[in-house]
XYZ file of C-alpha atoms in Angstrom:
725
model
C -16.147 83.644 40.225
C -14.262 85.893 37.874
C -12.273 84.719 34.895
C -10.181 87.559 33.534
C -8.780 87.076 30.054
C -5.651 88.760 28.749
C -4.016 88.063 25.415
C -0.650 88.614 23.748
C 2.191 89.366 26.119
C 5.784 89.861 25.060
C 8.627 88.898 27.406
C 12.202 87.676 27.158
C 12.192 86.215 29.287
C 28.686 65.881 47.174
C 27.956 63.333 47.114
C 28.640 61.198 50.205
C 30.778 58.096 49.794
C 30.324 55.214 52.191
C 31.324 51.757 51.021
C 31.162 48.204 52.229
C 33.502 47.064 49.485
C 36.299 48.549 47.431
C 36.491 48.542 43.660
C 34.604 50.225 40.842
C 32.175 53.103 41.290
C 29.336 50.594 40.954
C 30.415 49.146 44.291
C 30.610 52.446 46.189
C 27.584 53.410 48.245
C 26.473 57.024 48.101
C 23.928 58.878 50.183
C 20.476 59.276 48.617
C 17.129 60.528 49.836
C 14.135 58.336 49.025
C 10.917 60.363 49.126
C 7.690 58.384 49.615
C 5.115 61.184 49.860
C 2.651 61.982 52.630
C 3.423 61.226 56.275
C 1.969 57.919 57.500
C -0.649 57.743 60.231
C 1.490 55.370 62.312
C 5.152 56.402 62.412
C 6.380 53.056 63.739
C 4.800 51.288 60.775
C 6.475 53.765 58.430
C 9.952 52.920 59.703
C 9.227 49.211 59.238
C 7.903 49.855 55.755
C 11.004 51.890 54.879
C 13.253 49.075 56.121
C 11.331 46.458 54.145
C 11.582 48.581 51.015
C 15.310 49.037 51.532
C 15.841 45.336 52.237
C 13.946 44.381 49.100
C 16.555 46.084 46.906
C 19.686 45.426 49.009
C 18.757 41.744 49.542
C 20.443 41.667 52.957
C 18.667 42.643 56.181
C 21.797 43.580 58.144
C 23.331 45.670 55.353
C 19.973 47.410 54.920
C 20.018 48.435 58.595
C 23.559 49.759 58.262
C 22.730 51.556 55.034
C 19.812 53.568 56.424
C 20.981 56.989 57.668
C 17.763 58.681 58.795
C 13.981 58.266 58.679
C 11.541 61.146 58.149
C 8.055 60.327 59.439
C 6.552 63.372 61.191
C 5.553 65.660 58.336
C 6.243 63.478 55.295
C 7.456 59.980 54.508
C 11.086 59.585 53.418
C 14.400 58.073 54.385
C 18.073 58.659 53.668
C 20.309 55.699 52.881
C 23.652 54.790 51.361
C 22.903 52.988 48.097
C 24.615 51.329 45.163
C 23.674 52.407 41.608
C 21.632 49.266 40.886
C 19.709 49.718 44.152
C 18.930 53.299 43.189
C 17.551 52.110 39.853
C 15.353 49.478 41.515
C 13.924 52.048 43.902
C 13.194 54.417 41.003
C 11.135 51.644 39.407
C 9.166 50.974 42.607
C 5.610 52.316 42.424
C 5.721 53.433 46.087
C 8.607 55.842 45.485
C 7.818 59.446 44.487
C 11.450 60.392 43.868
C 14.993 59.463 44.733
C 17.890 61.894 44.538
C 21.474 62.161 45.801
C 22.037 64.166 48.960
C 23.745 67.383 47.896
C 25.469 70.068 49.923
C 23.700 73.419 49.732
C 25.055 76.820 50.681
C 23.903 79.772 52.750
C 22.913 82.832 50.698
C 25.024 85.214 52.264
C 17.943 98.056 62.041
C 17.083 100.560 59.935
C 15.612 98.411 57.203
C 12.223 98.279 58.943
C 11.983 102.084 59.086
C 12.827 102.115 55.386
C 9.942 99.683 54.775
C 7.543 102.072 56.548
C 7.408 100.034 59.739
C 8.655 102.446 62.427
C 8.654 101.627 66.140
C 5.195 103.173 66.351
C 3.672 100.973 63.622
C 0.284 99.476 64.405
C 0.598 95.977 65.862
C -1.673 93.202 67.067
C 0.640 92.174 69.896
C -1.578 89.456 71.364
C -1.560 87.480 68.124
C 1.983 88.486 67.118
C 3.367 87.015 70.360
C 1.636 83.748 69.486
C 3.353 83.487 66.085
C 6.332 81.132 65.839
C 8.904 81.645 63.074
C 11.095 78.656 62.267
C 14.498 79.148 60.645
C 16.767 76.545 59.061
C 20.235 77.988 59.466
C 23.541 77.867 61.389
C 22.085 78.030 64.898
C 21.590 80.884 67.342
C 23.898 82.828 69.688
C 21.882 83.430 72.841
C 24.369 86.027 74.119
C 23.183 88.555 71.527
C 20.902 91.235 73.071
C 18.359 90.679 70.287
C 17.354 87.394 71.932
C 16.743 88.752 75.425
C 13.363 87.586 76.746
C 12.838 90.188 79.469
C 9.104 90.831 79.739
C 8.236 88.084 77.249
C 5.529 85.645 78.301
C 5.714 81.833 78.120
C 5.774 80.020 74.749
C 2.470 79.533 72.927
C 0.577 76.422 74.007
C 0.673 75.103 70.425
C 4.472 74.754 70.549
C 5.567 71.092 70.385
C 9.261 71.544 69.633
C 12.442 70.924 71.618
C 15.419 72.777 73.006
C 18.607 70.718 72.935
C 20.808 71.858 75.815
C 24.065 70.223 74.826
C 27.729 71.200 74.499
C 28.267 74.937 74.954
C 24.633 75.797 74.219
C 23.121 77.054 77.468
C 19.470 76.712 76.539
C 16.439 78.562 75.197
C 14.182 81.229 76.675
C 10.770 82.760 76.011
C 12.065 84.548 72.879
C 14.028 81.654 71.342
C 11.664 78.858 72.358
C 13.242 76.074 70.307
C 16.745 75.146 69.179
C 17.733 71.806 67.671
C 20.627 70.608 65.543
C 20.896 68.012 62.774
C 24.157 66.281 61.978
C 23.084 63.061 60.272
C 25.362 63.289 57.262
C 28.094 60.683 57.820
C 30.557 62.571 55.649
C 30.630 65.637 57.896
C 30.498 64.507 61.529
C 30.985 67.356 64.025
C 32.992 66.845 67.218
C 30.703 68.795 69.572
C 27.465 69.489 67.709
C 24.918 71.799 69.318
C 22.398 74.498 68.303
C 24.990 77.177 69.179
C 25.765 79.529 66.297
C 29.509 79.642 65.673
C 29.057 81.231 62.228
C 26.804 84.269 62.838
C 24.497 83.730 59.865
C 21.651 82.118 61.818
C 21.703 84.763 64.534
C 21.608 87.486 61.873
C 18.613 86.060 59.990
C 16.593 85.149 63.093
C 17.049 88.579 64.705
C 16.006 90.214 61.408
C 12.708 88.360 61.671
C 11.908 88.596 65.361
C 14.740 90.151 67.370
C 13.614 92.299 70.300
C 14.084 96.062 70.248
C 17.631 97.070 71.246
C 18.569 100.759 71.465
C 22.074 101.903 70.597
C 22.981 98.870 68.504
C 25.880 99.261 66.059
C 28.931 97.629 64.525
C 31.899 99.413 66.072
C 29.839 102.603 65.995
C 28.593 102.102 62.420
C 24.821 102.135 61.703
C 24.118 103.140 65.282
C 20.429 103.079 66.116
C 17.654 100.811 67.309
C 17.944 97.221 66.104
C 14.785 95.110 65.962
C 13.071 92.410 64.015
C 10.011 92.918 61.859
C 7.849 91.126 64.425
C 9.710 91.707 67.720
C 7.019 89.993 69.788
C 7.037 86.766 67.756
C 8.916 83.637 68.868
C 11.940 82.027 67.234
C 12.574 78.328 66.640
C 16.039 77.543 65.274
C 16.793 74.361 63.345
C 20.548 74.141 62.859
C 21.152 72.285 59.604
C 24.278 74.059 58.361
C 27.877 73.416 59.348
C 31.244 74.715 58.095
C 31.061 72.294 55.154
C 27.599 73.487 54.106
C 24.003 72.340 54.527
C 23.361 68.683 53.696
C 20.049 67.661 52.111
C 19.828 64.909 54.725
C 19.894 67.446 57.559
C 17.694 69.962 55.734
C 14.937 67.411 55.316
C 15.258 66.338 58.965
C 14.930 69.946 60.122
C 11.862 70.459 57.924
C 10.307 67.220 59.161
C 10.493 68.501 62.736
C 9.667 72.159 62.054
C 6.386 71.405 60.281
C 5.319 69.154 63.143
C 6.389 71.544 65.914
C 3.628 74.111 65.455
C 5.431 76.922 63.628
C 3.557 79.486 61.515
C 6.270 80.822 59.194
C 9.439 79.283 57.735
C 12.474 81.334 56.714
C 15.116 79.469 54.708
C 18.170 81.374 53.451
C 19.746 78.310 51.843
C 19.941 77.257 48.224
C 21.367 74.862 45.705
C 20.802 73.371 42.274
C 17.685 71.365 41.568
C 16.364 69.423 38.579
C 12.736 69.138 39.699
C 10.257 69.892 42.449
C 10.602 66.422 43.987
C 14.408 66.213 44.174
C 14.787 69.278 46.380
C 14.303 68.979 50.168
C 13.249 72.622 50.459
C 10.528 72.275 47.792
C 9.327 69.002 49.305
C 9.249 70.369 52.847
C 7.637 73.658 51.811
C 4.829 71.790 50.022
C 3.949 69.855 53.163
C 4.292 73.064 55.181
C 1.829 74.797 52.843
C -0.695 72.004 53.367
C -0.551 72.750 57.106
C -0.963 76.495 56.612
C 2.710 77.381 57.077
C 4.127 80.222 54.968
C 7.616 79.610 53.509
C 10.033 82.320 52.369
C 13.307 81.352 50.673
C 16.266 83.321 49.357
C 16.632 83.560 45.579
C 20.419 83.144 45.559
C 23.495 85.332 45.125
C 24.491 84.458 41.548
C 23.333 87.654 39.856
C 23.257 89.530 37.671
C 23.159 86.464 35.437
C 19.892 85.013 34.123
C 18.642 81.500 34.938
C 20.324 81.628 38.349
C 17.292 81.995 40.635
C 16.814 79.153 43.139
C 13.980 77.905 45.380
C 11.392 78.445 42.650
C 8.467 76.168 43.549
C 5.218 78.190 43.296
C 4.281 77.346 46.910
C 7.483 79.122 48.041
C 7.874 82.893 48.175
C 11.197 83.456 46.418
C 12.987 86.584 47.622
C 15.597 88.687 45.841
C 17.730 91.396 47.433
C 17.268 95.140 47.048
C 18.932 98.255 48.394
C 17.957 100.605 51.180
C 18.034 104.397 51.028
C 21.377 104.518 52.860
C 24.793 103.067 52.089
C 28.247 102.958 53.655
C 31.025 105.051 52.187
C 34.694 105.095 53.220
C 36.320 108.553 52.891
C 39.723 108.490 51.163
C 42.299 111.274 51.007
C 45.471 111.280 48.915
C 48.679 113.023 49.856
C 48.053 115.668 47.165
C 44.763 116.640 48.796
C 42.455 114.826 46.327
C 39.490 113.187 48.101
C 36.856 110.605 47.283
C 34.615 108.079 49.019
C 34.897 104.359 48.314
C 32.319 101.673 48.938
C 32.972 99.402 51.931
C 32.166 98.764 55.579
C 35.378 99.899 57.253
C 35.386 99.726 61.054
C 39.024 100.880 61.387
C 39.974 104.384 62.550
C 43.408 105.527 61.291
C 46.116 106.233 63.865
C 48.143 108.463 61.520
C 47.395 111.344 59.212
C 48.836 109.546 56.179
C 50.206 106.109 55.181
C 52.566 105.019 52.361
C 50.741 104.220 49.118
C 51.758 101.943 46.228
C 50.217 100.125 43.273
C 50.089 96.471 42.294
C 52.302 97.234 39.283
C 55.016 98.790 41.427
C 54.723 96.084 44.084
C 54.660 93.185 41.609
C 56.750 90.151 42.466
C 59.960 89.612 40.514
C 58.961 85.976 40.063
C 55.714 86.901 38.300
C 55.480 84.857 35.127
C 55.582 86.710 31.773
C 52.140 87.794 30.605
C 50.662 87.505 34.085
C 49.099 90.666 35.477
C 49.591 91.687 39.118
C 46.568 93.989 39.153
C 44.144 91.546 40.823
C 46.609 91.316 43.740
C 46.216 87.576 44.028
C 48.343 84.992 45.800
C 52.019 85.056 44.812
C 51.802 88.139 42.579
C 53.191 90.773 44.962
C 56.510 91.392 46.674
C 56.323 91.467 50.468
C 59.049 94.109 50.802
C 57.160 96.422 48.469
C 53.784 95.858 50.158
C 54.712 95.859 53.851
C 53.319 98.878 55.685
C 51.546 100.303 52.630
C 48.103 100.794 51.126
C 47.966 98.936 47.789
C 45.968 100.004 44.713
C 44.574 96.999 42.803
C 42.202 96.673 39.864
C 38.835 94.859 39.757
C 39.668 92.425 42.596
C 42.076 91.801 45.458
C 43.000 88.985 47.809
C 42.855 91.104 50.953
C 43.910 88.277 53.261
C 47.003 87.751 51.111
C 47.843 91.457 51.186
C 47.514 91.469 54.978
C 49.847 88.465 55.193
C 52.469 90.530 53.321
C 52.127 93.343 55.843
C 49.813 95.504 53.736
C 47.711 97.906 55.793
C 44.973 98.788 53.301
C 43.557 98.140 49.818
C 41.960 100.393 47.205
C 40.259 98.429 44.419
C 39.634 100.364 41.213
C 36.621 99.022 39.296
C 35.098 99.897 35.937
C 31.640 98.489 36.626
C 29.482 100.179 39.253
C 29.590 98.400 42.622
C 26.474 98.487 44.804
C 27.421 96.331 47.794
C 29.751 97.004 50.704
C 31.768 94.331 52.471
C 33.769 94.156 55.668
C 37.436 93.298 55.147
C 40.207 92.169 57.474
C 42.084 95.452 56.871
C 40.820 98.822 55.567
C 39.488 98.290 52.054
C 37.348 100.270 49.618
C 36.082 99.967 46.055
C 36.677 103.129 44.034
C 35.432 103.996 40.552
C 37.988 103.795 37.753
C 38.027 107.576 37.351
C 39.347 108.139 40.856
C 41.410 104.974 40.430
C 43.204 106.561 37.473
C 43.663 109.785 39.453
C 45.198 107.781 42.287
C 47.529 105.847 39.974
C 48.662 109.051 38.262
C 49.524 110.440 41.688
C 51.365 107.235 42.688
C 53.385 107.126 39.449
C 54.363 110.798 39.580
C 55.268 111.109 43.260
C 58.424 109.974 45.013
C 56.701 109.092 48.295
C 52.927 108.838 47.647
C 50.615 108.701 50.652
C 46.947 108.200 51.434
C 44.610 107.636 54.339
C 41.341 105.671 54.615
C 38.901 106.810 57.271
C 36.202 104.912 59.128
C 33.058 104.419 57.039
C 30.060 106.725 57.221
C 26.439 106.031 56.383
C 25.201 108.362 53.630
C 21.945 108.691 51.629
C 21.475 106.509 48.555
C 19.210 108.416 46.189
C 18.954 105.545 43.705
C 17.008 103.258 46.060
C 15.211 101.015 45.683
C 17.167 98.983 43.144
C 17.976 95.302 42.860
C 21.385 94.233 44.161
C 23.763 93.172 41.425
C 24.449 89.883 43.238
C 20.759 88.968 43.534
C 19.934 85.969 41.323
C 17.746 86.574 38.284
C 15.122 84.514 36.511
C 13.863 82.835 34.509
C 13.692 79.627 36.505
C 15.034 76.492 34.861
C 12.262 74.282 36.309
C 9.246 75.852 34.629
C 8.552 78.425 31.936
C 5.133 79.452 33.260
C 5.801 81.382 36.492
C 7.842 84.502 37.216
C 10.616 84.184 39.804
C 11.797 85.750 42.048
C 8.431 86.771 43.459
C 9.535 89.878 45.299
C 12.541 91.727 46.711
C 13.381 93.097 50.160
C 16.354 94.894 51.718
C 19.454 92.734 51.454
C 22.358 95.198 51.306
C 24.220 96.406 54.422
C 21.830 94.896 56.968
C 22.735 95.365 60.648
C 21.508 92.492 62.807
C 22.623 90.137 65.572
C 25.771 88.072 65.186
C 27.812 85.522 67.105
C 30.887 86.339 69.154
C 32.191 82.893 68.233
C 32.853 84.133 64.686
C 35.009 87.067 63.615
C 33.373 89.797 61.555
C 34.869 88.443 58.330
C 35.019 84.783 59.343
C 38.799 84.856 58.982
C 40.870 83.340 61.815
C 43.245 86.304 61.404
C 40.485 88.791 62.186
C 40.452 89.783 65.875
C 37.155 91.710 65.741
C 34.190 90.036 67.453
C 30.795 91.591 68.088
C 27.158 90.719 68.802
C 26.160 92.694 65.682
C 27.392 92.653 62.107
C 26.565 94.307 58.784
C 26.038 91.701 56.050
C 24.601 91.613 52.532
C 22.908 88.832 50.571
C 19.545 87.344 49.681
C 20.004 85.557 53.007
C 19.292 88.950 54.561
C 16.305 89.806 52.348
C 14.539 86.486 52.948
C 13.908 87.013 56.702
C 12.499 90.472 55.928
C 9.758 88.791 53.887
C 9.252 86.070 56.509
C 8.736 88.819 59.083
C 6.384 90.708 56.749
C 4.343 87.520 56.336
C 4.208 87.068 60.114
C 3.142 90.703 60.480
C 0.281 90.246 58.004
C -0.688 86.973 59.692
C -0.919 88.731 63.056
C -3.828 90.775 61.638
C -5.258 87.994 59.456
C -4.509 84.758 61.343
C -6.823 82.673 59.164
C -5.375 83.698 55.803
C -3.712 80.933 53.809
C -0.006 81.114 52.902
C -0.964 81.961 49.307
C -3.306 84.730 50.479
C -0.467 86.315 52.469
C 1.864 85.880 49.518
C -0.641 87.526 47.189
C -1.154 90.446 49.575
C 2.593 91.084 49.750
C 3.023 90.862 45.985
C 0.052 92.964 44.865
C 0.939 95.805 47.258
C 4.688 95.807 46.510
C 6.490 99.055 45.701
C 7.605 99.634 42.122
C 11.369 99.664 41.700
C 12.929 103.066 41.091
C 15.891 101.898 39.057
C 15.168 99.120 36.571
C 17.993 97.198 35.000
C 17.683 95.393 31.686
C 16.119 92.345 33.304
C 13.295 94.250 35.011
C 10.783 91.820 36.545
C 13.193 88.899 36.114
C 15.239 90.644 38.802
C 12.584 91.897 41.197
C 9.295 90.126 40.462
C 6.380 92.154 41.826
C 8.639 94.797 43.427
C 9.778 95.613 46.956
C 7.672 94.562 49.945
C 5.444 97.092 51.682
C 4.239 95.211 54.799
C 1.785 97.796 56.112
C 0.039 98.120 52.744
C -0.258 94.327 52.580
C -2.647 94.419 55.547
C -5.342 95.736 53.190
C -4.734 94.375 49.696
C -8.387 94.587 48.710
C -8.266 91.531 46.473
C -6.107 88.431 46.668
C -5.227 85.529 44.404
C -5.752 82.522 46.641
C -4.485 79.006 45.981
C -5.235 75.617 47.481
C -3.366 72.332 47.395
C -5.535 71.303 44.442
C -4.375 74.364 42.504
C -0.749 73.340 42.954
C -1.599 69.777 41.931
C -3.139 71.187 38.744
C 0.052 73.147 38.143
C 2.136 69.990 38.580
C -0.125 68.149 36.145
C 0.398 70.975 33.667
C 4.163 70.575 34.180
C 3.987 66.882 33.235
C 3.968 65.093 36.580
C 2.077 61.814 36.538
C -1.008 60.803 38.448
C 0.762 57.958 40.252
C 3.436 60.293 41.595
C 0.862 62.900 42.616
C -1.219 60.287 44.410
C 1.737 59.350 46.599
C 2.552 63.020 47.047
C -0.918 63.931 48.326
C -2.544 60.681 49.519
C -5.842 62.029 48.151
C -6.231 59.484 45.334
C -5.432 62.369 43.022
C -4.858 61.925 39.326
C -4.590 64.603 36.698
C -7.760 63.576 34.860
C -9.836 64.165 38.004
C -8.455 67.647 38.718
C -10.902 70.364 37.591
C -9.583 72.410 34.684
C -8.580 76.042 35.251
C -7.390 76.878 31.771
C -4.978 79.426 30.455
C -1.275 79.365 29.744
C -0.142 78.660 33.305
C -3.179 76.868 34.822
C -2.383 78.600 38.101
C -4.051 81.442 39.989
C -0.714 83.173 40.544
C -0.368 86.905 41.373
C 1.874 87.516 38.340
C 1.512 86.675 34.654
C 4.503 85.402 32.735
C 5.174 84.229 29.207
C 8.570 83.084 27.983
C 9.530 82.740 24.325
C 12.692 82.445 22.273
C 12.094 84.545 19.160
C 11.783 88.280 19.966
C 10.376 88.936 16.505
C 7.496 86.513 16.779
C 3.902 87.400 17.639
C 2.609 85.509 20.647
C -0.936 85.083 21.892
C -1.532 83.767 25.406
C -4.608 83.486 27.589
C -4.475 83.879 31.375
C -7.324 83.253 33.774
C -7.440 84.586 37.318
C -9.908 84.302 40.189
C -9.752 87.034 42.815
C -11.176 87.053 46.335
C -12.371 90.210 48.064
C -10.831 90.653 51.523
C -11.525 94.378 51.656
C -14.540 96.476 52.496
C -18.063 95.521 51.461
C -19.608 97.087 48.369
C -16.272 98.198 46.930
C -15.567 98.971 43.298
C -12.138 97.948 42.044
C -10.627 99.577 38.968
C -7.172 99.543 37.462
C -5.099 100.820 34.582
C -3.069 98.621 32.279
C 0.384 100.039 31.577
C 1.760 98.151 28.604
C 5.386 98.185 27.435
C 6.017 99.698 24.016
C 6.784 96.288 22.496
C 3.300 95.053 23.371
C 1.525 95.675 20.080
C -1.874 93.999 20.248
C -4.493 93.061 22.807
C -7.741 91.214 22.883
C -9.508 92.435 25.940
C -12.892 93.703 27.039
C -15.406 96.044 25.438
C -17.595 95.642 28.463
C -16.364 94.615 31.872
C -18.549 94.453 34.970
C -16.942 94.158 38.385
C -18.740 94.148 41.711
C -17.731 93.080 45.176
C -19.528 91.076 47.801
C -18.881 90.399 51.473
C -15.287 89.993 52.660
C -13.698 86.587 52.060
C -16.112 85.958 49.165
C -15.331 85.763 45.482
C -14.976 89.021 43.565
C -17.039 88.596 40.419
C -17.174 89.912 36.866
C -16.772 88.973 33.224
C -14.854 90.089 30.188
C -15.517 89.807 26.449
C -13.123 90.071 23.528
C -11.928 93.243 21.836
C -9.046 94.272 19.626
C -7.920 97.330 21.610
C -7.787 98.399 25.241
C -10.239 101.207 25.952
C -9.152 104.057 28.265
C -9.084 103.172 31.979
C -9.753 99.529 31.245
C -10.769 98.124 34.667
C -8.430 95.296 35.516
C -7.070 94.828 39.024
C -3.595 96.434 39.302
C -1.831 93.192 40.155
C -2.766 91.898 36.730
C 0.029 93.667 34.933
C 1.457 93.231 31.466
C 5.232 93.108 31.534
C 7.845 93.071 28.835
C 11.451 93.724 27.977
C 13.015 96.250 25.649
């Protein structure tokens, strides 16, 4: 066993209302989830126990039956119920309850990407094992009419599969590619008229085909991004758990989907859903992912789309791989030509081909409504700020933002949005639209203001090289996490900008009812798109190393990640270990492995009590009995992180790590420490001995104190010192 010591790092680091009586808020029942820990051995007994617990606080057997919404008994022990405030308090005080929290509504975090990640069609595969891997997705359902889900030549589902396919409503059924599809609509506040696993949004089809869609030649969006569409593991199977509806994704349904998925025999979970959380036990994703980890299931979750602001990252439990969004080496540009011959290329995904050589052009200032209140600016082209007669039939120049649907309703035929800040993400709009830099924006406005009949034309978008890649998307949520100050999140980034993947013909390209474009493919951006890339990468690694633990796969992906080319001011708080490199992750050499006990130790270090942990694990665990690991974070995590408030202070921190050799026998591992310029002092090793033993055994060595780092100090590369300027 190796304990590697490093010192002194510098780093900045809906409620549902259901009432039996009217009156004050104390008499209104609201939906809560009551989490009781590990799944019981006898499910029937668990339901009875849940009812007895509920009855004991409600004091009425019949009302208790009406109050219970759903029971979770397959993979963990919990129930959802409508409760009064005093009943919630009584349950919190009950020693059998791990946690109780209100059911919230969470939101979705809304091709060529695999070639970009060095996984071409010819990449080495272990098809026999890959076809036995099942990837479960919690999302908006699946559209079976998309070519990505064709099962021609695909064998029967793996024998381990225990899930269901709900053939109901307009959903026609599963096949050998999509082997499972279920829906969850237990939230009484959002009942659906004809619920089914059918995807009428497009999001679920997009994410699931990114993971495991079959190879489809000639795929495109109205001719854009034409090429071969495929998932990262095209031979793997898909199991869809529809937990999201137009209103959002209820915690009640999320937990129900997780309860089934973990029990169904899946290998990998991909969850592109997020929301606020105040702890690891009041979040259905964190709860479900913990129980998934205990059964050897890898979980990838999206980091969120609230960047570039700090403290916005979501899904941050250490047993989850938290995924941010990065660019690819190509982007979509929309050519623009003014009537005076000046040309430029804006950023957007424009599927429209112009029918004329030129169109009338105006600006928001010229087209401003006469009823615009004094002091109000028309430049953001928002509702009520423009005059229909001045907009109709014209392209409108706006600044910083525009309500494109509103402009279309006035008869506008296009929008140019002049922005000061650099934009890195394209979007599809209901009419031709493009973001232009303020320099060309000023050129355009000068032309408009000096010309009697200004004109312009916007052409169909083209895909062009993006030399700056890889960089983190501006919308990708940044750390630090609000739940703990000892781990770095997000863990990693993957392509999440302009991703072409399957879609649903039941949803328009923009989701607007006024949009008459429907296709089986769409180009979308978001951490929702990056998350399934990592889920697929994990499945790919698992196909070569089927017995590796989720944390071993996570470590392999993190320690072999590609360094980001363009680093913003938040550096690792934006991208974690870097961008995934799936083929390199097959041979990481050394890994940082973690067991359930390691996560329990982490929770103890975070202040969770022994009683709560005992219910959580059913192993008679208490913090005093957990072996000590030591160090600042007490966790064998692939990254080191220290957060402090005073940038002028001197901080000393100790980190211990144990590494496991999964590479060749008799290997020597060396590394170089690259320290940021604000790292001023170290206490490391004068003499370090490293040697390797047989694969899957512990990589051993020792380190003694020193005041400086000698040249070529041998520390494994994943042990990096990070800082901020």
